[in-house]
Amino acid sequence: MRRTFFSFHYQPDVTRAYVVRNSWVVKPAEQQPNGFFDASVFEASRKESEDALKRFLREGVENTSVTCVLAGSKTSERRWVRYEIARSVIKGNGILTVYIHGIKNMDGYTASKGEDPLASMGVYKANDGIYLAERIGGEWKKYADYTLAIPTGVLWFPAPTSNTVVKLSDHCLAYDYAGQDGHKNIGGWIETAANIAGR
């Protein structure tokens, strides 16, 4: 059983995220709540300070081996989803995207398909190491919330060889929960991501 962190845009997609979580049926003793934070805890951490929220999210990712990014309409733009992705790269987690726009929310509505969040995050080589990058306004910029070099040993895919940004989506698989029978297949998708990363 993989300890999996689920990253998603809370306000519009929490109902959809819970559909995914509830479909991942395993023995109660093996169920891991990672990534499904109580909204009040998340908001309290965010109000305390940015450092407190970052610590909270780092701890959420810490004991996991796979990060499943649940992509709704605007997920790719969310700062803290990007931070969770960044911490997952630094930790060496297997990573995958699961589009959830086709799942109905509490009001019975689906949403428009958004961009793959892993296409807005990447890595590049500088003279002094490998760094994270993010796409803002159509341009790649050095990732602002983690500015240190990444040890090449944590990357489970080939390290970039130039300053051209390599998108994470180039190395990570993406699935459509509604269109690809996610209720039955989510466990296999997660296992595949773990295997690709050697976890």
Tab-separated table of C-alpha atoms in Angstrom:
chain	number	residue	atom	x	y	z
A	1	MET	CA	0.000	0.000	0.000
A	2	ARG	CA	1.471	3.349	-1.048
A	3	ARG	CA	1.459	6.269	1.317
A	4	THR	CA	0.138	8.891	-1.045
A	5	PHE	CA	-0.070	12.656	-0.740
A	6	PHE	CA	-3.017	14.183	-2.614
A	7	SER	CA	-2.493	17.750	-3.800
A	8	PHE	CA	-5.505	19.781	-4.948
A	9	HIS	CA	-7.139	23.218	-5.056
A	10	TYR	CA	-9.196	23.045	-1.892
A	11	GLN	CA	-12.122	25.415	-2.301
A	12	PRO	CA	-13.569	24.340	-5.654
A	13	ASP	CA	-12.356	20.734	-5.720
A	14	VAL	CA	-12.554	19.299	-2.218
A	15	THR	CA	-15.747	17.356	-3.011
A	16	ARG	CA	-14.155	15.918	-6.134
A	17	ALA	CA	-11.010	15.072	-4.170
A	18	TYR	CA	-13.056	13.153	-1.614
A	19	VAL	CA	-14.683	11.143	-4.406
A	20	VAL	CA	-11.185	10.069	-5.438
A	21	ARG	CA	-10.178	9.322	-1.865
A	22	ASN	CA	-13.315	7.314	-1.151
A	23	SER	CA	-12.850	5.238	-4.289
A	24	TRP	CA	-9.420	4.153	-3.098
A	25	VAL	CA	-10.858	1.341	-0.991
A	26	VAL	CA	-8.330	-0.455	1.188
A	27	LYS	CA	-8.279	-1.959	4.640
A	28	PRO	CA	-8.985	0.731	7.266
A	29	ALA	CA	-5.622	0.102	8.919
A	30	GLU	CA	-3.871	0.863	5.607
A	31	GLN	CA	-5.760	4.022	4.723
A	32	GLN	CA	-3.617	7.114	4.889
A	33	PRO	CA	-5.209	10.568	5.137
A	34	ASN	CA	-2.177	12.371	3.700
A	35	GLY	CA	-3.192	15.343	1.610
A	36	PHE	CA	-6.752	15.508	2.907
A	37	PHE	CA	-6.325	18.256	5.438
A	38	ASP	CA	-9.143	19.701	7.448
A	39	ALA	CA	-9.806	23.145	5.980
A	40	SER	CA	-9.593	24.860	9.369
A	41	VAL	CA	-6.106	23.446	9.987
A	42	PHE	CA	-4.950	24.587	6.566
A	43	GLU	CA	-6.391	28.077	7.052
A	44	ALA	CA	-4.919	28.372	10.543
A	45	SER	CA	-1.463	27.487	9.248
A	46	ARG	CA	-1.803	29.970	6.405
A	47	LYS	CA	-2.849	32.776	8.751
A	48	GLU	CA	-0.015	32.091	11.167
A	49	SER	CA	2.741	32.703	8.611
A	50	GLU	CA	3.982	31.522	5.235
A	51	ASP	CA	6.757	29.623	6.990
A	52	ALA	CA	4.218	27.817	9.168
A	53	LEU	CA	2.177	26.812	6.131
A	54	LYS	CA	5.276	25.611	4.295
A	55	ARG	CA	6.264	23.539	7.329
A	56	PHE	CA	2.739	22.116	7.509
A	57	LEU	CA	2.832	21.093	3.835
A	58	ARG	CA	6.368	19.696	4.072
A	59	GLU	CA	5.289	17.501	6.954
A	60	GLY	CA	2.299	16.320	4.932
A	61	VAL	CA	4.543	15.153	2.095
A	62	GLU	CA	7.269	13.791	4.374
A	63	ASN	CA	6.079	10.241	5.046
A	64	THR	CA	4.765	9.536	1.542
A	65	SER	CA	6.270	7.883	-1.514
A	66	VAL	CA	3.836	9.140	-4.176
A	67	THR	CA	2.191	12.502	-4.830
A	68	CYS	CA	-1.080	12.467	-6.754
A	69	VAL	CA	-1.963	15.906	-8.135
A	70	LEU	CA	-5.722	16.174	-8.582
A	71	ALA	CA	-6.177	18.655	-11.423
A	72	GLY	CA	-9.277	20.817	-11.622
A	73	SER	CA	-9.879	23.926	-13.692
A	74	LYS	CA	-7.415	26.260	-11.944
A	75	THR	CA	-5.178	23.898	-9.987
A	76	SER	CA	-2.085	24.634	-12.081
A	77	GLU	CA	-2.136	28.273	-10.960
A	78	ARG	CA	-2.247	27.621	-7.224
A	79	ARG	CA	0.843	28.623	-5.302
A	80	TRP	CA	0.549	25.995	-2.590
A	81	VAL	CA	-0.152	23.169	-5.023
A	82	ARG	CA	3.093	24.193	-6.735
A	83	TYR	CA	4.853	24.108	-3.376
A	84	GLU	CA	3.556	20.595	-2.701
A	85	ILE	CA	4.826	19.533	-6.125
A	86	ALA	CA	8.209	21.147	-5.453
A	87	ARG	CA	8.569	19.363	-2.119
A	88	SER	CA	7.595	16.102	-3.796
A	89	VAL	CA	10.377	16.529	-6.367
A	90	ILE	CA	12.904	17.356	-3.647
A	91	LYS	CA	11.828	14.259	-1.699
A	92	GLY	CA	11.986	11.996	-4.758
A	93	ASN	CA	8.322	10.984	-4.705
A	94	GLY	CA	6.668	9.350	-7.654
A	95	ILE	CA	4.295	11.938	-9.125
A	96	LEU	CA	1.196	11.689	-11.293
A	97	THR	CA	-1.673	13.902	-12.399
A	98	VAL	CA	-5.300	12.820	-12.220
A	99	TYR	CA	-7.777	15.161	-13.889
A	100	ILE	CA	-10.908	15.493	-11.751
A	101	HIS	CA	-12.894	18.113	-13.688
A	102	GLY	CA	-15.329	15.425	-14.861
A	103	ILE	CA	-16.382	14.543	-11.309
A	104	LYS	CA	-19.527	16.315	-10.113
A	105	ASN	CA	-19.163	18.655	-7.144
A	106	MET	CA	-21.578	18.946	-4.231
A	107	ASP	CA	-23.985	20.948	-6.421
A	108	GLY	CA	-23.911	18.345	-9.170
A	109	TYR	CA	-21.704	20.247	-11.618
A	110	THR	CA	-18.633	19.167	-13.505
A	111	ALA	CA	-15.971	21.739	-14.466
A	112	SER	CA	-13.861	22.650	-17.472
A	113	LYS	CA	-10.578	20.803	-17.915
A	114	GLY	CA	-7.590	22.751	-16.644
A	115	GLU	CA	-3.921	22.570	-17.504
A	116	ASP	CA	-1.755	19.812	-16.092
A	117	PRO	CA	-0.099	21.380	-12.997
A	118	LEU	CA	3.040	19.369	-13.771
A	119	ALA	CA	3.357	21.258	-17.069
A	120	SER	CA	3.799	24.502	-15.101
A	121	MET	CA	6.663	23.179	-12.975
A	122	GLY	CA	10.050	22.014	-14.179
A	123	VAL	CA	13.786	21.783	-13.618
A	124	TYR	CA	16.797	23.276	-15.362
A	125	LYS	CA	20.580	23.254	-15.056
A	126	ALA	CA	22.562	26.307	-13.990
A	127	ASN	CA	26.320	26.594	-13.488
A	128	ASP	CA	26.016	25.668	-9.823
A	129	GLY	CA	23.344	22.978	-9.888
A	130	ILE	CA	19.816	21.892	-10.778
A	131	TYR	CA	16.973	24.254	-9.895
A	132	LEU	CA	13.202	24.270	-9.898
A	133	ALA	CA	11.303	26.523	-12.285
A	134	GLU	CA	7.692	27.607	-12.611
A	135	ARG	CA	5.762	29.075	-15.489
A	136	ILE	CA	4.235	32.481	-14.774
A	137	GLY	CA	2.387	34.443	-17.457
A	138	GLY	CA	3.666	32.089	-20.136
A	139	GLU	CA	7.329	32.524	-19.123
A	140	TRP	CA	9.604	30.224	-17.146
A	141	LYS	CA	11.095	31.727	-13.995
A	142	LYS	CA	13.213	30.384	-11.167
A	143	TYR	CA	10.874	28.908	-8.581
A	144	ALA	CA	10.522	31.472	-5.800
A	145	ASP	CA	9.403	29.327	-2.863
A	146	TYR	CA	12.467	27.054	-2.934
A	147	THR	CA	15.597	28.651	-4.334
A	148	LEU	CA	18.289	26.130	-3.353
A	149	ALA	CA	19.842	23.688	-5.780
A	150	ILE	CA	18.304	20.217	-5.878
A	151	PRO	CA	20.657	17.289	-5.268
A	152	THR	CA	20.769	15.376	-8.558
A	153	GLY	CA	20.476	12.136	-6.613
A	154	VAL	CA	16.839	12.809	-5.718
A	155	LEU	CA	15.736	13.008	-9.349
A	156	TRP	CA	14.416	9.689	-10.633
A	157	PHE	CA	14.373	10.988	-14.223
A	158	PRO	CA	17.378	12.198	-16.250
A	159	ALA	CA	18.761	15.461	-14.895
A	160	PRO	CA	18.541	18.437	-17.273
A	161	THR	CA	21.732	19.205	-19.164
A	162	SER	CA	21.092	22.851	-20.051
A	163	ASN	CA	19.210	25.934	-18.889
A	164	THR	CA	16.217	24.881	-20.988
A	165	VAL	CA	13.438	23.984	-18.549
A	166	VAL	CA	12.293	20.373	-18.611
A	167	LYS	CA	8.633	20.170	-17.605
A	168	LEU	CA	7.761	17.624	-14.938
A	169	SER	CA	4.881	16.517	-17.145
A	170	ASP	CA	7.466	15.208	-19.630
A	171	HIS	CA	8.315	12.469	-17.113
A	172	CYS	CA	5.036	11.948	-15.236
A	173	LEU	CA	1.870	10.221	-16.409
A	174	ALA	CA	-1.566	11.851	-16.419
A	175	TYR	CA	-4.995	10.249	-16.256
A	176	ASP	CA	-8.647	11.327	-16.432
A	177	TYR	CA	-10.599	10.040	-13.444
A	178	ALA	CA	-14.039	10.246	-15.067
A	179	GLY	CA	-12.927	9.228	-18.552
A	180	GLN	CA	-10.626	6.349	-17.575
A	181	ASP	CA	-12.656	4.626	-14.862
A	182	GLY	CA	-10.619	6.056	-12.010
A	183	HIS	CA	-12.843	4.368	-9.438
A	184	LYS	CA	-11.311	1.037	-10.441
A	185	ASN	CA	-7.902	2.183	-11.656
A	186	ILE	CA	-6.583	4.822	-9.227
A	187	GLY	CA	-4.641	2.257	-7.204
A	188	GLY	CA	-2.861	0.979	-10.306
A	189	TRP	CA	-2.037	4.508	-11.456
A	190	ILE	CA	-0.460	5.286	-8.088
A	191	GLU	CA	1.493	2.027	-8.118
A	192	THR	CA	2.786	2.802	-11.617
A	193	ALA	CA	4.004	6.245	-10.502
A	194	ALA	CA	5.794	4.647	-7.559
A	195	ASN	CA	7.458	2.067	-9.787
A	196	ILE	CA	8.598	4.656	-12.329
A	197	ALA	CA	10.276	6.573	-9.502
A	198	GLY	CA	11.777	3.421	-8.000
A	199	ARG	CA	9.830	3.828	-4.770
